Tab-separated table of C-alpha atoms in Angstrom:
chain	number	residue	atom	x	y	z
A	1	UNK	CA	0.000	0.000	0.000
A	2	UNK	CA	2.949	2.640	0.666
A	3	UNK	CA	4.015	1.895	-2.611
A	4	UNK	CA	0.276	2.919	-4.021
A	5	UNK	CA	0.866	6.071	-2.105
A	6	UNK	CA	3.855	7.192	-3.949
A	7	UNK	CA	3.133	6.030	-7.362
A	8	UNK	CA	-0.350	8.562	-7.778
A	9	UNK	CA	1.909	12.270	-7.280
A	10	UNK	CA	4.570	10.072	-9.966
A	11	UNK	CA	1.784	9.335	-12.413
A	12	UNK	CA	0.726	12.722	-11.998
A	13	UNK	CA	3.794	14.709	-12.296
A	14	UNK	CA	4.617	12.336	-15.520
A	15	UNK	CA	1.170	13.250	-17.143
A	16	UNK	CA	2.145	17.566	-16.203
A	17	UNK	CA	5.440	16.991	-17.465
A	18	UNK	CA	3.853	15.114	-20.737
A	19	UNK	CA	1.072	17.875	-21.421
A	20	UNK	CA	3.744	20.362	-20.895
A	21	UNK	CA	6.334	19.371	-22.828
A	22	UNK	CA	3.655	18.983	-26.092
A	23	UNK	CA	2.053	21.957	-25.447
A	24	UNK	CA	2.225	23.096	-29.191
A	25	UNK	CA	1.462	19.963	-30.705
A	26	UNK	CA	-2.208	19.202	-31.046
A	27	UNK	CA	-3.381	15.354	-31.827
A	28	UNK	CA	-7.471	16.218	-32.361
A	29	UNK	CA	-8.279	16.950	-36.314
A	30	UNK	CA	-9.568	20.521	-36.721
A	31	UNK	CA	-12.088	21.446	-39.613
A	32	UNK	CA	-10.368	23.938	-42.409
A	33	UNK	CA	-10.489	24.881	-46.171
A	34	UNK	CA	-7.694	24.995	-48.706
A	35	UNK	CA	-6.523	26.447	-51.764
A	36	UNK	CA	-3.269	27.015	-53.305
A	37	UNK	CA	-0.923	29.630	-54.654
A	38	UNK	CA	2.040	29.382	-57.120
A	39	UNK	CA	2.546	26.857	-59.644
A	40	UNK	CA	4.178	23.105	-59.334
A	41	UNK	CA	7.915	24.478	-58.956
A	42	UNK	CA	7.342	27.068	-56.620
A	43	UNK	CA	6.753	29.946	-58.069
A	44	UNK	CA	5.207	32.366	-56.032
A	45	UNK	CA	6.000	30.395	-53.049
A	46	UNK	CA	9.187	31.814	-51.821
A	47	UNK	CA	9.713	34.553	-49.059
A	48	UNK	CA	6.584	35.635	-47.487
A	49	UNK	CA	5.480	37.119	-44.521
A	50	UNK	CA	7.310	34.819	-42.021
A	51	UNK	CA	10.871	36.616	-43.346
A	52	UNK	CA	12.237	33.010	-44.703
A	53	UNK	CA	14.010	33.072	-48.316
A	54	UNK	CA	14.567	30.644	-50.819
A	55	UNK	CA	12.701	27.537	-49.178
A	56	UNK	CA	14.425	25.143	-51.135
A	57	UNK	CA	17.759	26.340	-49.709
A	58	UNK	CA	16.651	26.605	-45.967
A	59	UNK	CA	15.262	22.951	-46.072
A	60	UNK	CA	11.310	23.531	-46.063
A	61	UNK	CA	11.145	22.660	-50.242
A	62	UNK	CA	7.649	22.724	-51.434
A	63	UNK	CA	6.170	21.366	-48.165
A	64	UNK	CA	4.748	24.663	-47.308
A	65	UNK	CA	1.670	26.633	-46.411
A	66	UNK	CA	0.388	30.264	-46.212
A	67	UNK	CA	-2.223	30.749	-43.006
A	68	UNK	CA	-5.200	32.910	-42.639
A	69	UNK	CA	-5.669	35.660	-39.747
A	70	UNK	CA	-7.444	32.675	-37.045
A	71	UNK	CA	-4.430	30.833	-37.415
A	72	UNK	CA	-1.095	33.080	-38.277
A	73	UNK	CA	-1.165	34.821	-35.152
A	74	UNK	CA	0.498	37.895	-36.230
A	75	UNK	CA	3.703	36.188	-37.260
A	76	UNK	CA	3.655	33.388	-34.114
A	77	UNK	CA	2.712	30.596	-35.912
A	78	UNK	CA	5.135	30.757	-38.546
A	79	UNK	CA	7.348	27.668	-38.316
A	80	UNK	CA	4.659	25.350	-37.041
A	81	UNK	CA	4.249	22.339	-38.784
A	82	UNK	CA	0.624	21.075	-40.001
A	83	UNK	CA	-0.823	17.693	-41.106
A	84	UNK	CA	-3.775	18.504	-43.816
A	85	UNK	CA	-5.596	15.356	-45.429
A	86	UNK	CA	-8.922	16.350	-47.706
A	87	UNK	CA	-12.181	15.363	-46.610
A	88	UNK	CA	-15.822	14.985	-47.370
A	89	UNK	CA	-15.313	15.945	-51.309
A	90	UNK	CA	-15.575	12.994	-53.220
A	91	UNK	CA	-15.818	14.215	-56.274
A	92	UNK	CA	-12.469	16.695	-55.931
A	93	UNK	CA	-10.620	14.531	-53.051
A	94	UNK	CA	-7.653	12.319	-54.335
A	95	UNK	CA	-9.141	8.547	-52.959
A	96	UNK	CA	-6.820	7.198	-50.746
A	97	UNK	CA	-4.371	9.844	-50.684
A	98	UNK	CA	-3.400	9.992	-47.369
A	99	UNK	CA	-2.418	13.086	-45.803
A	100	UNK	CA	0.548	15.900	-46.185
A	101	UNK	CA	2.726	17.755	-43.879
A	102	UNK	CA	3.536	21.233	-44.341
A	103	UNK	CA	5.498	23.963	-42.610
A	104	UNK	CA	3.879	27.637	-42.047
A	105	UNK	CA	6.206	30.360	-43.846
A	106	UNK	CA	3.397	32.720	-44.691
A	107	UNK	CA	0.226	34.326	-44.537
A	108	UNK	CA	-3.021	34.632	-46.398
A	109	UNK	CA	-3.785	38.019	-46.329
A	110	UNK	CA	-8.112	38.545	-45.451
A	111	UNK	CA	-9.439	41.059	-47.920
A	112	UNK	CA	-12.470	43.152	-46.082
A	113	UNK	CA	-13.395	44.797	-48.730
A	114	UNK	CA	-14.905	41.403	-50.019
A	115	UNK	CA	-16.061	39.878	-46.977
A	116	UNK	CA	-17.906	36.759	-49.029
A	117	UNK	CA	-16.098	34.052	-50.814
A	118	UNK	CA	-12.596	35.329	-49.109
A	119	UNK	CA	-11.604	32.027	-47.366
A	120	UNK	CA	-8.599	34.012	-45.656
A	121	UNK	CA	-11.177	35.905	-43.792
A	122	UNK	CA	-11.430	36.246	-39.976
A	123	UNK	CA	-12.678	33.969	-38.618
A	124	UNK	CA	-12.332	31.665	-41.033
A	125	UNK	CA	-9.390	28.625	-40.256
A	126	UNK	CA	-7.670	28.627	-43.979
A	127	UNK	CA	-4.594	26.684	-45.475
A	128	UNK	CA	-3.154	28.271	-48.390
A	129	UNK	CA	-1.618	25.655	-49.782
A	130	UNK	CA	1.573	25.390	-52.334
A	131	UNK	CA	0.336	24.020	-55.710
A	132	UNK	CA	2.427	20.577	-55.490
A	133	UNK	CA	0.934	20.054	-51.844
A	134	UNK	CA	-2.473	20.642	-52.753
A	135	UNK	CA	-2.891	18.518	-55.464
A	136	UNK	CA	-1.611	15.468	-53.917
A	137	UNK	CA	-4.517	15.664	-52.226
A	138	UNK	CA	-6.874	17.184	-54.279
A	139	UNK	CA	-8.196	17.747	-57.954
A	140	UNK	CA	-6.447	20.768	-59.198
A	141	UNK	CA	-9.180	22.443	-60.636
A	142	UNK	CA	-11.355	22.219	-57.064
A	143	UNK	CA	-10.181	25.436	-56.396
A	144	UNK	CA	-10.941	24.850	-52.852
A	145	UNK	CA	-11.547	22.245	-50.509
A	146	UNK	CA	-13.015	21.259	-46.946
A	147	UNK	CA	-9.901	19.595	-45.060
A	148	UNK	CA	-8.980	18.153	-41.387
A	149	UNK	CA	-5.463	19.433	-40.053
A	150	UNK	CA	-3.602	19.104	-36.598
A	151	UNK	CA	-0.406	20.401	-35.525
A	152	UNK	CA	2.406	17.895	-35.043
A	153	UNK	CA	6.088	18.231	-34.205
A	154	UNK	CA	8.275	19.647	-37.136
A	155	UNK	CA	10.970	17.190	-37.716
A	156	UNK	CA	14.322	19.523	-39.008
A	157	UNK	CA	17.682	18.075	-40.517
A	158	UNK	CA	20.469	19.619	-38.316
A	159	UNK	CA	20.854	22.456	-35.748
A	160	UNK	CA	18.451	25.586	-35.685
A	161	UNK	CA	19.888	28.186	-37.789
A	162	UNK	CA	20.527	32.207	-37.632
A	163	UNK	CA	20.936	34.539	-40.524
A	164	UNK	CA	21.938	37.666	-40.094
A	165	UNK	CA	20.398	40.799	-41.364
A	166	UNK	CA	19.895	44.471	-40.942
A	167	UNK	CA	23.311	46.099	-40.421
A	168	UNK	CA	25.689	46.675	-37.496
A	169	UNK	CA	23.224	49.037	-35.537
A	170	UNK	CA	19.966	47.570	-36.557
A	171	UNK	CA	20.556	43.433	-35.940
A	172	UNK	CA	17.924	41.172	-37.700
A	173	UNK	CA	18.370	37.468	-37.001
A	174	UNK	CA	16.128	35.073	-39.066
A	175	UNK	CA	15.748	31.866	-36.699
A	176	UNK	CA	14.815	28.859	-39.042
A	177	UNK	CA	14.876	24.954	-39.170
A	178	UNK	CA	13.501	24.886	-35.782
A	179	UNK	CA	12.397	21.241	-34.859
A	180	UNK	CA	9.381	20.326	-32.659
A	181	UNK	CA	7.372	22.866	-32.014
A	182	UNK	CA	8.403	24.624	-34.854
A	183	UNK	CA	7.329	28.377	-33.247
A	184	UNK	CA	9.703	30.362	-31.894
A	185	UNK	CA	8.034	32.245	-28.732
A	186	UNK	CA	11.177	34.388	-27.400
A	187	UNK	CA	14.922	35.072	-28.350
A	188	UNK	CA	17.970	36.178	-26.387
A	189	UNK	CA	21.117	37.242	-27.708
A	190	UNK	CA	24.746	37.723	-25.947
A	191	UNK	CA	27.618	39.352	-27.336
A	192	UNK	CA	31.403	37.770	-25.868
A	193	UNK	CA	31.575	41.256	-23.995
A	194	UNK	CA	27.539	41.565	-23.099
A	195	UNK	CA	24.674	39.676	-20.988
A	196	UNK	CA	22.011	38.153	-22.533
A	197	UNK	CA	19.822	40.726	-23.963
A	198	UNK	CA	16.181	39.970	-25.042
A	199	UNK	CA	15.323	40.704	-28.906
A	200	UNK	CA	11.902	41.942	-29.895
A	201	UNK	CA	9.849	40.038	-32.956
A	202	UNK	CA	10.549	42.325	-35.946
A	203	UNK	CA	8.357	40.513	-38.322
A	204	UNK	CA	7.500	36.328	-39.046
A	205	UNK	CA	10.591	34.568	-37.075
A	206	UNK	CA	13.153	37.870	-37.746
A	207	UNK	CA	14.155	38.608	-34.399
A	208	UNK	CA	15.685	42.746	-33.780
A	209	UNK	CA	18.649	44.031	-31.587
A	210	UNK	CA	19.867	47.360	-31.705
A	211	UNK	CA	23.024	46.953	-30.314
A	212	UNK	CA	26.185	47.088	-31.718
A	213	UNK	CA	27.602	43.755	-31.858
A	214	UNK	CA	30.170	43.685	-34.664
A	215	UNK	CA	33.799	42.305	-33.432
A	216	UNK	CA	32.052	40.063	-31.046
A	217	UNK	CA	31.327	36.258	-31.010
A	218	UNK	CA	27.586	35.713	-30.666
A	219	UNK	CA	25.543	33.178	-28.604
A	220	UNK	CA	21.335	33.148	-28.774
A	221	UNK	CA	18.934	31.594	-26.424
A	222	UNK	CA	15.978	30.301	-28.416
A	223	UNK	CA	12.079	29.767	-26.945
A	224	UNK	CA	9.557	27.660	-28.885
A	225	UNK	CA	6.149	27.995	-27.797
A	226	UNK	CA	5.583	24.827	-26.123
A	227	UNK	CA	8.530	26.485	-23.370
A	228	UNK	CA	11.192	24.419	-24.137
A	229	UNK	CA	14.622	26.686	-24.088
A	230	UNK	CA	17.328	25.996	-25.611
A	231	UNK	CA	21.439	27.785	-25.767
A	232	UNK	CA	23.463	27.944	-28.724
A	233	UNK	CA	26.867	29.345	-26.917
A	234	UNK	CA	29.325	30.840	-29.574
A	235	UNK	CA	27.044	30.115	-32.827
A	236	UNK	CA	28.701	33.188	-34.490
A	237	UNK	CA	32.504	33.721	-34.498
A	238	UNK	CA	33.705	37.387	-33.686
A	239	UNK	CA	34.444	37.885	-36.851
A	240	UNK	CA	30.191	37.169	-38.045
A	241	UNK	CA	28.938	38.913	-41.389
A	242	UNK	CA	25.676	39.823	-42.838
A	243	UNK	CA	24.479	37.827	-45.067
A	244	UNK	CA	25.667	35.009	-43.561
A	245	UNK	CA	23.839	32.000	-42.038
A	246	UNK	CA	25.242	29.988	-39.211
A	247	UNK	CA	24.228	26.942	-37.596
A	248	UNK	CA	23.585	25.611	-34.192
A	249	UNK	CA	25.063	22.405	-32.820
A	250	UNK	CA	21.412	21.170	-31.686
A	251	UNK	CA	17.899	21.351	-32.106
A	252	UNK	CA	14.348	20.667	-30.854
């Protein structure tokens, strides 16, 4: 019986720790639309409001998706990773197609000036989707489509990665290939001669500093939004350049 008495608070603090730890990551199926934007190689595709680049060289390809207003949150979701399978359209659904997995790198813009018919819409739950991703689930000329999604972990090749941008008095660091939970929630930054100062969101996952640190090696402290925190000590030698990317030992 003493035994009994221990193992409930265990259980518990395992199930806490559990919940916790997945925060971000959401196994129910949600009801959606999608449509898609581009063409089959891409086009279209690249950059976008969550400040990546060229998606083919940053690792996320063609497995990408633009989100509406209910689920972008101003620039917070961006990095979160989706599974989308089509539903309940048999004449436009591919049979037996199974489901895809996307990454968020931008958003659908709403248009209120046309407040019917604009799937992107508060409060409407929309997937923009790239061309190749939609149709391997769908007809292409559907147009749109009712879908189930959920959030799941991102899973990343390699470190987490910082580009720098801006110049040497306006810092922009683009934080990408971010495993997991995919969203990045907070970032710290510390210069070899500073503490850790906090950066502010500038726009999608490019994170701001004004503080001059050229001549200094550079370490970041990186939250996701299910509170996992992680360091990358010394990611950036002293003698770091824009333009450049550089890549952390670890990940997610």
């Amino acid at each position: 019986m003493a035994n009994s008495h221990c193992l409930v608070p265990l259980t518990l603090l395992m199930v806490l720790f559990v919940q916790a730890s997945s925060a971000a990551i959401d196994a129910q199926w949600h009801d959606a639309h999608a449509t898609f934007y581009g063409d089959m190689a891409g086009g279209d595709t690249m950059q976008g409001a969550c400040g990546y680049g060229n998606l083919f060289e940053q690792g996320y390809g063609l497995e990408t998706t633009a989100l509406s207003t209910a689920l972008f949150n101003n620039g917070g979701a961006c990095g979160a990773c989706f599974e989308i399978k089509c539903v309940n359209d048999p004449q436009w659904c591919i049979k037996n197609a199974g489901t895809i997995k996307v990454t968020a790198t931008n958003f659908c813009p709403p248009n209120y000036s046309k407040p019917e018919g604009n799937w992107c819409n508060p409060p409407q739950k929309h997937f923009d989707l790239s061309m190749k991703m939609f149709t391997t689930i769908a007809i292409y000329k559907a147009g749109i489509i009712p879908v189930k999604y959920r959030r799941i972990p991102c899973t990343k090749i390699g470190g987490v990665k910082f580009e720098m941008r801006g110049n040497p008095y306006w810092l922009l660091v683009l934080v990408y290939n971010v495993g997991n939970a995919g969203e990045v929630s907070k970032v710290s930054i510390k210069g070899s001669n500073t503490d850790w100062l906090p950066m502010s969101r500038n726009w999608g996952q490019n994170w701001l500093t004004g503080q001059n640190l050229v001549g200094q090696a550079l370490s970041f402290m990186v939250t996701t939004s299910d509170g996992k925190m992680l360091k990358f000590n010394n990611v950036a030698p002293s003698q770091w350049q824009l333009g450049q990317t550089y890549k952390g030992h670890k990940n997610f």
